[in-house]
């Protein structure tokens, strides 16, 4: 029995044409999902911020949600004409031509797959660098990241982290604080889908 994969609708809110990836915000829940250029339909149209797209949801190697198999609403479905059967007297010659065409097609498909793998690798590397930089900026205190306040002395060491009984997202003040509580304190109730990212609807919406 075939299972129908659910599709969702969202808007492309961010796009980095140089790196080939961006983020798509779903209408159902408003969650921001990572999307790669390889997920777009191959219709010759580049991704445009603000365009409405339908998509399916999949998980990457890290278990994080991403948008895949994108479609542009209203796009016409390509219908390939049925090929007529060649006459009996031309089948032998046609068989040779078909075999050559199949070998050429397989070679082209292999080259295309290699190019897509290279593009995907570059996009994934750029996404990981972006995620690392974003996490690093969230972890830096405001007093150190602001250029208007010069630092003349070494800052005192931060106090050791302690679990104080808070365990809900409504009790947190930032995404980094929610991550610390989830990593160090037992009994937390901030990661309902178990993907390691707490408070995805309140604080860690861009993760």
Steps between C-alpha positions, in 0.01 A plus 500: 500500500647834388542771764434859392771734631342817645588830333509843659498861377744773597685815391872531415616759758881482462723400209878503444548468123880475534485201735184346359288470812250692712201469733132442432232593757206259510146637519408216738669598827734766360811283539811597299637205300836468322472458122775421245506602135481134394148477651355755252331390174731504199293746297772760438356745753730613785371508860343836592445625856127533566379236253246242620608135475359161590737245649551181696699468824800271545781463756869559427791295638486697825129427549393858422195581287546635148271575203533265201331436165378858454228593250380834374115521517340513158803358316395285207592131515710391206330225294733301277349380169479126449763369264368306204628147437750491212415292190614137493764556232668781699512330841855367462640842410286670764626257765859605433409869517302447819789318667738784415248758624452309825876488563527872425204573729649298785830685463318837510300394806820396676665835425190687620488296822870579564438873451200491734707319764768770478238778522335327796833462679583869455153602618515274804846634596370857472196415711714343774729806508195726520352292785831506690536877462139554611548281809824681584332843473216386730750376758703828512382742779370838388779681685765321288321524161427878523779713344382813688624373838880446511626218718783612727512207739464128475141401573452283812436135445133412451340321797453126469171394343238376748161331456244711689184296441383672180402252230252672264560726199289776654755520786801554268639836388696396188577210267849452648358478852244241385780296339704506824207382710419223249863383493573506876174467695277191526123502457490779239175543302626722219571255214170338404621349170829373650724654231739661753377856432294649787223758476480502119176701506612758764878556503690272260276571198786543252692185593 
